[in-house]
Coordinates of C-alpha atoms in Angstrom, one line a residue:
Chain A
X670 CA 22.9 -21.2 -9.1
X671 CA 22.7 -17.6 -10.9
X672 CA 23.2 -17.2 -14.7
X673 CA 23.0 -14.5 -16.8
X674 CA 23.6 -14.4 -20.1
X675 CA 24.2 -11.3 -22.2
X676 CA 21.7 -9.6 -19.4
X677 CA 20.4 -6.2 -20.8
X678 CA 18.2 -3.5 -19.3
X679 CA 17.0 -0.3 -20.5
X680 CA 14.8 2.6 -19.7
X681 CA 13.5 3.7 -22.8
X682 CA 16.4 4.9 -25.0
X683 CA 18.6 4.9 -22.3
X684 CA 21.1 1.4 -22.1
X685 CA 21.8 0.6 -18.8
X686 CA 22.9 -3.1 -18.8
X687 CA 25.0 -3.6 -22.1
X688 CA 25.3 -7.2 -22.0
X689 CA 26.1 -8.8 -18.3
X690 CA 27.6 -12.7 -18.5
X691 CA 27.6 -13.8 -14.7
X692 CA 28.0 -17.1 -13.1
X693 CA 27.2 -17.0 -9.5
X694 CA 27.2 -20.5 -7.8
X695 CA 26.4 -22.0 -4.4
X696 CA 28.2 -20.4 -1.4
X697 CA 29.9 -17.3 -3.2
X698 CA 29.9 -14.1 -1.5
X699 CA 30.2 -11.7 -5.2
X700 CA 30.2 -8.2 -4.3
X701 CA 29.6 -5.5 -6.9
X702 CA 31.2 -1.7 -6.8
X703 CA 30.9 1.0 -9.4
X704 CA 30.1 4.7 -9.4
X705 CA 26.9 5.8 -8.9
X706 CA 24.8 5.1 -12.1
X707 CA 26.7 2.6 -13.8
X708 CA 23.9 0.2 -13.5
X709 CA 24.9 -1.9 -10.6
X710 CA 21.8 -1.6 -8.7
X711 CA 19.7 -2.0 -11.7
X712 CA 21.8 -5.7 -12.2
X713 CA 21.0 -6.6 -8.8
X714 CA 17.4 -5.5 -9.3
X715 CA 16.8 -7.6 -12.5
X716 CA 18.0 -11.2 -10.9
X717 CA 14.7 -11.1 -8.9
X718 CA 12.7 -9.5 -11.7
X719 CA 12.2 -6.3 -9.6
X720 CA 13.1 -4.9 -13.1
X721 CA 12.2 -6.8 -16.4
X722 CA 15.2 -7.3 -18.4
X723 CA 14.9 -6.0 -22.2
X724 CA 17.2 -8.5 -23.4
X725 CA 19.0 -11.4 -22.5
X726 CA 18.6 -14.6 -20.0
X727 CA 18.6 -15.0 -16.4
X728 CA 18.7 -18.9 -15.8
X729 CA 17.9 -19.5 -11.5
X730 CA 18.9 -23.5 -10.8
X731 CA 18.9 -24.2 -14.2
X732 CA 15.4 -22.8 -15.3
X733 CA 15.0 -20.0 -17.4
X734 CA 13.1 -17.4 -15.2
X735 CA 12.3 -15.1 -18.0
X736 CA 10.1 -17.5 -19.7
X737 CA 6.9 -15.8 -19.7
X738 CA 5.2 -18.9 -17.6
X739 CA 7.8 -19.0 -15.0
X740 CA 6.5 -18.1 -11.8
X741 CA 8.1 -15.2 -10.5
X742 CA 6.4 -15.2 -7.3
X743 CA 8.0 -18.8 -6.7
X744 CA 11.6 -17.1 -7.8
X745 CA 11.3 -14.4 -4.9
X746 CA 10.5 -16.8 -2.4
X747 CA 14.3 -18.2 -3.0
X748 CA 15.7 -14.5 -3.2
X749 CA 16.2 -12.8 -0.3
X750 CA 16.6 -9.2 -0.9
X751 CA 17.6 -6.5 1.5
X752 CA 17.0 -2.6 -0.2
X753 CA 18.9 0.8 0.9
X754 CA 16.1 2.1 2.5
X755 CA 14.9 -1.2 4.9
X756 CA 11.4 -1.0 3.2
X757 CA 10.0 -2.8 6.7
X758 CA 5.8 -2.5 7.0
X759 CA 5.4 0.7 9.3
X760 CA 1.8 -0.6 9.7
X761 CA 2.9 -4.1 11.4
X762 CA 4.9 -5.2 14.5
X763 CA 8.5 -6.6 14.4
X764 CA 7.2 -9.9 14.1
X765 CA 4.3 -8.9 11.8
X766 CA 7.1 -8.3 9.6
X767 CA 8.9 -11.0 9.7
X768 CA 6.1 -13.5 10.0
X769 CA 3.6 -12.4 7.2
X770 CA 5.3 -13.6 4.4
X771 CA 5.6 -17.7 5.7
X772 CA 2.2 -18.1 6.9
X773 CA 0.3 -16.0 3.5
X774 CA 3.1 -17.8 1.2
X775 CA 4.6 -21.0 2.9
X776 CA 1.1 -22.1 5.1
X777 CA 3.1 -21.7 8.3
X778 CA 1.1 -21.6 11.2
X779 CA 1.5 -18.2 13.4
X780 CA 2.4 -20.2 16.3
X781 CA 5.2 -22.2 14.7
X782 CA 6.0 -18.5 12.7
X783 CA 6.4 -16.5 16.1
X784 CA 8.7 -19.4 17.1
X785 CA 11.0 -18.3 13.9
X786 CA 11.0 -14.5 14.4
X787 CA 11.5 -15.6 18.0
X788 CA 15.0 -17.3 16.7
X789 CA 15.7 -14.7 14.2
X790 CA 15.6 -11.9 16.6
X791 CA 17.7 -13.8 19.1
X792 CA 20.1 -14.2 16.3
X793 CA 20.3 -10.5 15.2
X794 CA 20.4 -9.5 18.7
X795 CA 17.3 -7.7 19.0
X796 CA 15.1 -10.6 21.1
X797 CA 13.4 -7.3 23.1
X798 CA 12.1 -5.8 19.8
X799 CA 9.4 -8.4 19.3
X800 CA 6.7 -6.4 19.7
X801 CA 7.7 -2.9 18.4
X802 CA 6.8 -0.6 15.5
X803 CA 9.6 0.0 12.6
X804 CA 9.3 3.7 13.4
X805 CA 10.3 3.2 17.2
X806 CA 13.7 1.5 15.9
X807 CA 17.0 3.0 14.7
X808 CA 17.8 2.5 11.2
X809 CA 20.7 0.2 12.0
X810 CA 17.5 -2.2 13.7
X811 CA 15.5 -1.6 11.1
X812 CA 18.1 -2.9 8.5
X813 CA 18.8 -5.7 10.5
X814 CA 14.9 -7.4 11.3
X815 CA 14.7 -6.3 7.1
X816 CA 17.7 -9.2 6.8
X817 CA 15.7 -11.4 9.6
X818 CA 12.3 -10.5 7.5
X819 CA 14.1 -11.7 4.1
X820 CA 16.2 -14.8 6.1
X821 CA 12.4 -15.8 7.1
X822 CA 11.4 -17.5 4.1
X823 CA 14.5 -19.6 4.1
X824 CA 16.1 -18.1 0.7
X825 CA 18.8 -19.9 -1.6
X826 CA 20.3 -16.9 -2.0
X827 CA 20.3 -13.3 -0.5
X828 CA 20.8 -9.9 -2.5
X829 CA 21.8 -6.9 -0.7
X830 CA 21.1 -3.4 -2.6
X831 CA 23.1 -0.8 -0.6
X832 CA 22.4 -2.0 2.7
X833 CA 23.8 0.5 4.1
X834 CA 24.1 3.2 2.0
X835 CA 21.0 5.3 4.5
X836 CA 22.7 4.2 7.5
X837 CA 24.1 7.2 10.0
X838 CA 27.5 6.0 10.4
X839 CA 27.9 4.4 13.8
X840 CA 25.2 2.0 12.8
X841 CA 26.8 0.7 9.5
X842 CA 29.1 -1.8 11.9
X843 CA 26.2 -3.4 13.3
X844 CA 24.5 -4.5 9.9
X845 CA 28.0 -5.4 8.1
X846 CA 28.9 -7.3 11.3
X847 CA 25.3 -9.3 10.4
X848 CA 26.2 -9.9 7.2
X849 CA 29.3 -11.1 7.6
X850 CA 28.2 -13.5 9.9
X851 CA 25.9 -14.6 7.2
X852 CA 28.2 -15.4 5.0
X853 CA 30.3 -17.5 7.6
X854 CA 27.1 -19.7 7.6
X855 CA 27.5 -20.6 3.8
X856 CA 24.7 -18.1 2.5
X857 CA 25.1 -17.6 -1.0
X858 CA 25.0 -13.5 -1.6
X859 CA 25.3 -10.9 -3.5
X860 CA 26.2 -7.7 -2.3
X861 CA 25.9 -4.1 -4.1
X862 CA 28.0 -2.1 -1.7
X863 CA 30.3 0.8 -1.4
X864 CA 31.9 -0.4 2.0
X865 CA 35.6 -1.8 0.8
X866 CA 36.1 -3.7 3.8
X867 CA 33.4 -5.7 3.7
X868 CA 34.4 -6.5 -0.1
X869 CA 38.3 -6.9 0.9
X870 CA 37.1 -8.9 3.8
X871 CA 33.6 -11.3 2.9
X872 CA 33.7 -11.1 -0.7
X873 CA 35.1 -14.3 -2.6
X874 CA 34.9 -12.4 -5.9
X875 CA 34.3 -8.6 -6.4
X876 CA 32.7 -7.1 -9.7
X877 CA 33.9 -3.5 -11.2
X878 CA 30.1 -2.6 -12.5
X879 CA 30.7 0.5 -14.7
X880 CA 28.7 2.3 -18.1
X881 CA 26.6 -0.9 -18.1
X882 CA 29.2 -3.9 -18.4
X883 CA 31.7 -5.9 -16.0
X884 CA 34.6 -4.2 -16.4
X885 CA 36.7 -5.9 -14.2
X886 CA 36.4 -8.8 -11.8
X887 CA 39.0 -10.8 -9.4
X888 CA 39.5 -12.2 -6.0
X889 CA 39.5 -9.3 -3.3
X890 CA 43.1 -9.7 -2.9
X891 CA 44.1 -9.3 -6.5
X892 CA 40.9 -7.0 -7.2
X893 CA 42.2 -4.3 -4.7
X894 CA 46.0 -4.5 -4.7
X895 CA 46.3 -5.2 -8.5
X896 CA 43.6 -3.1 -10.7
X897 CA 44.2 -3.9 -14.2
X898 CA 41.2 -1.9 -15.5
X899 CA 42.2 2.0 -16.0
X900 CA 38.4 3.2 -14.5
X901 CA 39.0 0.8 -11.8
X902 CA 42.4 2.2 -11.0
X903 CA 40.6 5.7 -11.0
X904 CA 37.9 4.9 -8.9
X905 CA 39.5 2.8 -6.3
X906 CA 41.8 5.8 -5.9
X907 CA 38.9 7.9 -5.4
X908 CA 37.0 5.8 -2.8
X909 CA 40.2 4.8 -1.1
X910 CA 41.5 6.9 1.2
Chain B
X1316 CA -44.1 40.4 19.2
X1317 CA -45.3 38.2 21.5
X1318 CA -48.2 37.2 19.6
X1319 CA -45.6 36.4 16.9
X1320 CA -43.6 34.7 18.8
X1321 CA -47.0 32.4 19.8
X1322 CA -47.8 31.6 16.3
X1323 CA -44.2 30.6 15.4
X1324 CA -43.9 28.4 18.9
X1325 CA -47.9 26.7 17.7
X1326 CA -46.6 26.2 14.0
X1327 CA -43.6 24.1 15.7
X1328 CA -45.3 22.6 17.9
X1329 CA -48.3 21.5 15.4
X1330 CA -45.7 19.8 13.3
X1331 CA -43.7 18.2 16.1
X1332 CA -46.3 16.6 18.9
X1333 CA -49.8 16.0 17.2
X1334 CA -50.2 12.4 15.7
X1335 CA -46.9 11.6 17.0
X1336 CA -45.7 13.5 13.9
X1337 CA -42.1 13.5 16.2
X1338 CA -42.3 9.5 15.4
X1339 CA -42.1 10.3 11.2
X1340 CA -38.9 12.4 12.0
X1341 CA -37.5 9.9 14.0
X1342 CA -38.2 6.9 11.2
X1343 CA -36.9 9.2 8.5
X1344 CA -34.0 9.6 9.9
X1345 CA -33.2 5.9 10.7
X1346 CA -34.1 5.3 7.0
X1347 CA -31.6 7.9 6.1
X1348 CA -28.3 6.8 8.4
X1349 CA -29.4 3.2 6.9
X1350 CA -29.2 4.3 3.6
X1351 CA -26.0 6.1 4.0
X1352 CA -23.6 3.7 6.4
X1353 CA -24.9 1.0 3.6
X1354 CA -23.7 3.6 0.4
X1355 CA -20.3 4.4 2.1
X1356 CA -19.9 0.7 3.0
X1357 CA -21.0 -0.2 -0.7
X1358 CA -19.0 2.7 -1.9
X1359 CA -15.8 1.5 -0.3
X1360 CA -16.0 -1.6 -1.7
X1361 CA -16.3 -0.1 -5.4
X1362 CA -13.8 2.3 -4.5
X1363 CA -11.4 -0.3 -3.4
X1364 CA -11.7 -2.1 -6.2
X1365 CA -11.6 1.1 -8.5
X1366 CA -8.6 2.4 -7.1
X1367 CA -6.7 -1.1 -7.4
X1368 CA -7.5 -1.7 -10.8
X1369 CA -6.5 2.0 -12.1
X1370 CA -3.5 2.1 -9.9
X1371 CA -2.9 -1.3 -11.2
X1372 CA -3.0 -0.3 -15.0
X1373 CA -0.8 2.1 -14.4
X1374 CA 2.4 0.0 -13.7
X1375 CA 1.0 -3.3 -16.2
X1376 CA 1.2 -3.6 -19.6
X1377 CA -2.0 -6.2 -19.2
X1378 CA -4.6 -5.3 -22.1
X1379 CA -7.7 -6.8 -19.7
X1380 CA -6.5 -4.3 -17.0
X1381 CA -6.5 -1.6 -19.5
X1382 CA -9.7 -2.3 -20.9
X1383 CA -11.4 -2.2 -16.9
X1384 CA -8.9 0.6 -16.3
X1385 CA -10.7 2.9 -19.1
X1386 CA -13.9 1.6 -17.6
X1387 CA -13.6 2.8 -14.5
X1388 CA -12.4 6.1 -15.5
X1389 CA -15.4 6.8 -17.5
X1390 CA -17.2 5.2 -14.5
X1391 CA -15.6 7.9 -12.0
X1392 CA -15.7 10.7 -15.0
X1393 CA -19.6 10.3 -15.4
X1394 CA -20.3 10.1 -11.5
X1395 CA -18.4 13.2 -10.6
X1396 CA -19.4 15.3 -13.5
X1397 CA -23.3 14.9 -13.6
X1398 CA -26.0 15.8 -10.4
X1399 CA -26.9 12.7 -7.6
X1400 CA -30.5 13.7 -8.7
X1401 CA -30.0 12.7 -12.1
X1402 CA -27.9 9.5 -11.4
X1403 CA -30.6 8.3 -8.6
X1404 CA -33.9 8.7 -11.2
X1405 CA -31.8 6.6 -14.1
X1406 CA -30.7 4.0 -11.6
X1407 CA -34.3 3.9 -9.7
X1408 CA -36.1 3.6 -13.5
X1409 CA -33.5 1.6 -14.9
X1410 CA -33.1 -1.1 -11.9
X1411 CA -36.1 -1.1 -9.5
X1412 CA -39.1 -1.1 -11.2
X1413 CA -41.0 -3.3 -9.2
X1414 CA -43.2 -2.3 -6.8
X1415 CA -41.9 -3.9 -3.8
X1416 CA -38.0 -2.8 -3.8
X1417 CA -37.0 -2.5 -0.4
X1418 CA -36.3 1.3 0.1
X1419 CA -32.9 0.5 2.2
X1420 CA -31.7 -1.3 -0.6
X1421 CA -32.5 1.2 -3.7
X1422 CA -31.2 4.1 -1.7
X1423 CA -28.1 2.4 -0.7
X1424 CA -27.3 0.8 -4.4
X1425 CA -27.8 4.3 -5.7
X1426 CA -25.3 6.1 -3.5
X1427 CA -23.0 3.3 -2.9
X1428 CA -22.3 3.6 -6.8
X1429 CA -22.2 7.4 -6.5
X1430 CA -20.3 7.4 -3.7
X1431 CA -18.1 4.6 -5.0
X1432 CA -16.3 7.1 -7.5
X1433 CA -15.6 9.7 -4.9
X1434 CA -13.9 7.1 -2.6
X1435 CA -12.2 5.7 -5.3
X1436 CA -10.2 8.8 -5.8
X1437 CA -9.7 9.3 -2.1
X1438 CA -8.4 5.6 -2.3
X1439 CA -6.2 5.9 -5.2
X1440 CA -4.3 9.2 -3.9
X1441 CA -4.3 7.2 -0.6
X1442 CA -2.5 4.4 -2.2
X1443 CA -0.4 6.7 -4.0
X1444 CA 0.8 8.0 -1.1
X1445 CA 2.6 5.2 0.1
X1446 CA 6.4 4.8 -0.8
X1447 CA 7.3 2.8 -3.8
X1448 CA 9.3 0.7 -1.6
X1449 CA 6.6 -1.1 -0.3
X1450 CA 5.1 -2.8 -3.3
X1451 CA 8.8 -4.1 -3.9
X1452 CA 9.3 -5.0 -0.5
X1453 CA 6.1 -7.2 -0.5
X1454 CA 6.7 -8.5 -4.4
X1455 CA 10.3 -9.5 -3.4
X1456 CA 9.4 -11.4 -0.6
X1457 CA 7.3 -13.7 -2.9
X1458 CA 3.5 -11.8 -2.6
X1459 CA 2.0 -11.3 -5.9
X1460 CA 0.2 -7.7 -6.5
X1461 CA -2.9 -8.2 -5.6
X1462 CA -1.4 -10.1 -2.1
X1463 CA 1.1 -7.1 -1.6
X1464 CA -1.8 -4.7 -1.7
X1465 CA -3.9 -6.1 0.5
X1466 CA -1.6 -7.3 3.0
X1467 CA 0.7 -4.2 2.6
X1468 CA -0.3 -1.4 0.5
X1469 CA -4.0 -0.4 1.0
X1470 CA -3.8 -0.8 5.1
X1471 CA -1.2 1.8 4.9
X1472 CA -3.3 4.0 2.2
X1473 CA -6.8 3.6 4.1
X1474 CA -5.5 4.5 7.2
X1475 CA -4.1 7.4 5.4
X1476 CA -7.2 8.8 4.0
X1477 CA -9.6 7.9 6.9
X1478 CA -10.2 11.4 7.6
X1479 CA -11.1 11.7 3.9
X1480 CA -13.5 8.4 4.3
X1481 CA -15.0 10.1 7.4
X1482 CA -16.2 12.9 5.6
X1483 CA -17.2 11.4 2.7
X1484 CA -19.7 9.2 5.2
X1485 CA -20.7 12.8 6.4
X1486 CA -21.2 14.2 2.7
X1487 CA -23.5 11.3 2.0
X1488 CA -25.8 11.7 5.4
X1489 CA -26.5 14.9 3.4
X1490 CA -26.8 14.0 0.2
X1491 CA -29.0 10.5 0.9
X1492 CA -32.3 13.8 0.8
X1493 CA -32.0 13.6 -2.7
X1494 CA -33.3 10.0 -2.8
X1495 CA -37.1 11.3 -1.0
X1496 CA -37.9 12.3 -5.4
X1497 CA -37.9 8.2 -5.4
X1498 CA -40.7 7.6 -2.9
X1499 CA -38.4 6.8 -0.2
X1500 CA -39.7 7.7 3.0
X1501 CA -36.1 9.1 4.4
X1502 CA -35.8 12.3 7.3
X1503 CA -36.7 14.7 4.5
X1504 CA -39.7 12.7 2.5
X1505 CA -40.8 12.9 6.2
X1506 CA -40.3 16.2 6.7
X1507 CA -42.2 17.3 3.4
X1508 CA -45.0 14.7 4.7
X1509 CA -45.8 16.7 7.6
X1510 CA -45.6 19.7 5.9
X1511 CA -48.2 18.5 3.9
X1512 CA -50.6 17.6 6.5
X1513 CA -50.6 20.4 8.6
X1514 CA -50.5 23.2 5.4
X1515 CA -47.3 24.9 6.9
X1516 CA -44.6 23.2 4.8
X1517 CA -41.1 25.4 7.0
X1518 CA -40.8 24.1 10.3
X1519 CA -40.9 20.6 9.4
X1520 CA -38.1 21.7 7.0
X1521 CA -36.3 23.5 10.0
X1522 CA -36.6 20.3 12.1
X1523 CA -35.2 18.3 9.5
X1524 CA -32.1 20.6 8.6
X1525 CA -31.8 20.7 12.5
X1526 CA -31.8 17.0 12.7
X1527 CA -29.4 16.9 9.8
X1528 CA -27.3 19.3 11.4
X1529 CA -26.7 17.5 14.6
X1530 CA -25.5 14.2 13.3
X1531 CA -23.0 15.8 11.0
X1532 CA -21.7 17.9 13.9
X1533 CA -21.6 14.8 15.9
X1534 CA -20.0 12.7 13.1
X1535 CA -17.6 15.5 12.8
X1536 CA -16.1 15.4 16.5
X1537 CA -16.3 10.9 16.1
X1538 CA -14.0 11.6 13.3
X1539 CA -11.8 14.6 14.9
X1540 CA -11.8 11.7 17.7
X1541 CA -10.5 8.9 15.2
X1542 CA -8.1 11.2 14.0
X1543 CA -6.2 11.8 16.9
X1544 CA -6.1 8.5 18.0
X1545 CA -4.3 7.9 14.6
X1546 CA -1.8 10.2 14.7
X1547 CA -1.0 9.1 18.5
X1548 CA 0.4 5.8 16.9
X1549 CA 2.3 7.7 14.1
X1550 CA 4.9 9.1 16.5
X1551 CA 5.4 6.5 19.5

C-alpha cells in the first residue's frame, strides 16, 4: 500500500532521514520506536507530505506521490493521521469537527454527516459529547473524537504520531484501548509510539528508527525478546523496566 | 460673568437652532459613520487578503506568491508610513475626477485602502497567533491552504484580534474628518459650514468634537461588550 524508497529528509544541513526502504501493505499494524530525535516522527510526517521529502520516493497504491502533479490533497483524504497534541478545532463543536472535512471535501450532506459523527461517537464512547467544545473535554476525549475526526473521511490507512505522548496517565488506556480496537477491524496503521505494550501487543511488525535509518525490524515477539541490534539492546533496556 | 456666560450660551445656540443648522450636524455625521463602517468593511476585506497572501509566502516557495507578497508589503510600508491627508488627495485626483462621484463611495475607497494595511497587520499577527497545529490538522485531513484557512485558521485569528478590529473601526470614525479637504460634506465639512455662516467658526467645532466624542465612547463600551461575551466562551 506504502512504499518508500531510499526516503530522505533534511532540514537544511542537518540529515534526518538517511535513506528509509519501507513496505507497508494492507492490514499491517507497523509500529515505530526510537529515542527522541532519531527521525521517527519526521518518517511518519513525510508519508502524508506533512514534510516534503529532499530525496527519495514515496509510492501510495502504486502512484508516485512525489510527482510534482500528484494531488496531495487527494493523498490526505486516504491518510488518517492522529498528532501528539489532538490538534481538534477549538472554534467548532464535537461534530463540527468531525463533520467539516466530508461535506467541504467529499460533498456529504450535513444531515447524512451528523448521522456519521452520530456513529462515530457511539463507537468511541463519547455519544453525550455531540455538541461540546474541545476545551470542555479531557485530553483522553479529545484524542479520541481527533481518531473519530480522522476515521470520518473513511481513510486507507491511519498514522498515529505520539498519540499519546501529552496524555496525563490515567487517560493513555482509554486511547490505546481505541486503537487497538482499530486494528482488530483490519485498519491498516502506523503507529509512532513509545507505549511497548501496545507494540508487543497490536503491532504485526515493529521498526527500531534511530540516527535517521531502520536499524532494526522484526515481529514483536522476536523484536522484544531477541534484539540483535546493539542500540536496540541499549534502548529497550532503558525504556523497559 | 454672566454677561459672558450669555454671549457663549448665544454663540451656541446661533450655530445649533437657526436654519435647522442642528440638521447639517446630523447629515454630517451619517455621511461620516457611512463612510467609515464602509472603509473598515472594505479594509477587512484587503486585510484579509493581505494577511493571507504574506503569511502565505512565508511558508511557500511559489515565485507568484512572492511577487504579490513583496507587493503587499510595499503596499502596507507606504500606507503606514505617509499622512491619511496625503493618501486621500492622490487617490481623490488620481481616481475620482468626475464630477458626480458619489461622496460615500470616494470616502470609503480611500480609507478602506488606508485602513486595509492597518488591519492587515492586526490580521496577520492574529493568524499568527494560532498554533501551528492547526494548518496541519486541516491540510492532513485533505483541505488545501486556502480551505484550511478559511474553514480553520482565520475564524480562530479574527476572533482573536476583534478587539483590535473594534478599535480600528473607532480610529477610522476619527480619522474619516480628514476626507471634508475633498468636498465631502462629512460631520466636520459640516461643522466648518456653519462656522462659515454665522462668522464664529469654534462652537460648531466644539459640537462636532462633542459629537465625535460620543460615538467613540459609545463604540468603546459595544466593543468592551463584545469582548466579554468572547472570553465567556473561552473558558466554559
Amino acid at each position: 500500500m506504502i512504499i518508500t524508497k531510499n526516503l530522505q529528509k533534511a532540514f537544511g544541513d542537518h540529515q534526518v532521514l538517511r535513506g528509509i526502504d519501507q513496505h507497508i501493505e494492507k492490514g499491517e499494524k507497523v509500529v515505530i520506536i526510537g529515542p527522541s530525535g532519531s527521525g521517527k516522527s519526521t518518517f511518519l510526517r513525510c508519508l502524508n507530505l506533512l514534510e516534503e521529502p529532499t530525496g527519495g520516493e514515496i509510492y501510495f497504491d502504486g502512484t508516485n506521490v512525489m510527482d510534482p502533479n500528484y494531488d496531495v490533497n487527494q493523498l490526505r483524504q486516504h491518510m488518517g493521521m492522529v498528532f501528539q497534541q489532538f490538534n481538534l478545532f477549538p472554534h467548532k463543536t464535537v461534530r463540527q469537527n468531525i463533520t467539516l472535512a466530508p461535506v467541504k471535501l467529499k460533498g456529504m450532506s450535513q444531515a447524512e454527516a451528523d448521522k456519521l459523527a452520530d456513529r462515530l461517537l457511539e463507537r468511541i464512547g463519547l455519544p453525550d459529547k455531540a455538541d461540546s467544545y474541545p476545551a470542555q473535554l479531557s485530553g483522553g476525549q479529545q484524542q479520541r473524537i481527533a481518531i473519530a475526526r480522522a476515521l470520518a473521511m473513511n481513510p486507507k490507512v491511519m498514522l498515529f504520531d505520539e498519540p499519546t505522548s501529552a496524555l496525563d496517565p490515567e487517560m493513555v488506556g482509554e486511547v490505546l484501548e481505541l486503537m487497538k480496537e482499530l486494528a482488530e477491524d483490519g485498519m491498516t496503521m502506523v503507529v509512532v509510539t513509545h507505549e511497548m505494550g501496545f507494540a508487543r501487543e497490536v503491532a504485526t511488525r515493529v521498526l527500531f528508527i534511530d540516527e535517521g535509518v531502520v536499524m532494526e525490524e522484526n515481529t514483536p515477539q522476536e523484536f522484544f525478546s531477541h534484539p540483535q541490534n546493539e542500540r536496540l539492546k541499549d534502548f529497550l533496556s532503558k525504556v523497559l523496566h | 460673568m454672566v454677561e459672558w456666560l450669555q454671549a457663549l450660551y448665544d454663540s451656541f445656540y446661533k450655530a445649533l437652532v437657526p436654519e435647522q443648522r442642528y440638521m447639517a450636524y446630523l447629515s454630517g455625521l451619517r455621511m461620516t459613520l457611512l463612510i467609515a463602517v464602509f472603509a473598515v468593511l472594505l479594509g477587512a476585506i484587503i486585510g484579509i487578503l493581505v494577511a493571507v497572501a504574506k503569511v502565505g509566502a512565508k511558508h511557500s516557495r511559489n515565485p507568484i506568491l512572492q511577487v504579490l507578497a513583496k507587493i503587499c508589503g510595499a503596499y502596507t510600508t507606504f500606507i503606514r508610513g505617509t499622512p491619511a491627508l496625503v493618501q486621500v488627495m492622490i487617490i481623490y485626483n488620481l481616481v475620482f475626477t468626475s464630477a458626480d462621484t458619489n461622496p460615500v463611495v470616494v470616502g470609503a475607497v480611500c480609507f478602506g485602502i488606508n485602513s486595509g494595511a492597518y488591519v492587515s497587520e492586526i490580521i496577520r499577527a492574529g493568524i499568527e497567533a494560532v498554533p501551528r497545529g492547526q494548518m496541519e490538522a486541516g491540510r492532513s485531513l485533505g483541505f488545501n491552504y486556502v480551505q484550511t484557512m478559511r474553514y480553520i485558521i482565520l475564524p480562530q485569528a479574527i476572533k482573536n484580534v476583534l478587539p483590535a478590529l473594534g478599535n480600528e473601526l473607532i480610529v477610522m470614525v476619527k480619522e474619516t474628518a480628514v476626507v471634508s479637504v475633498i468636498a465631502v460634506n462629512d460631520l466636520m465639512k459640516m461643522a466648518q459650514y456653519v462656522g462659515s455662516r454665522t462668522w464664529d467658526v469654534v462652537p460648531p467645532l466644539v459640537i462636532a468634537s462633542v459629537i465625535y466624542l460620543i460615538i467613540t465612547v459609545f463604540l468603546t463600551h459595544v466593543i468592551r461588550f463584545f469582548e466579554r461575551r468572547l472570553a465567556q466562551s473561552d473558558h466554559h
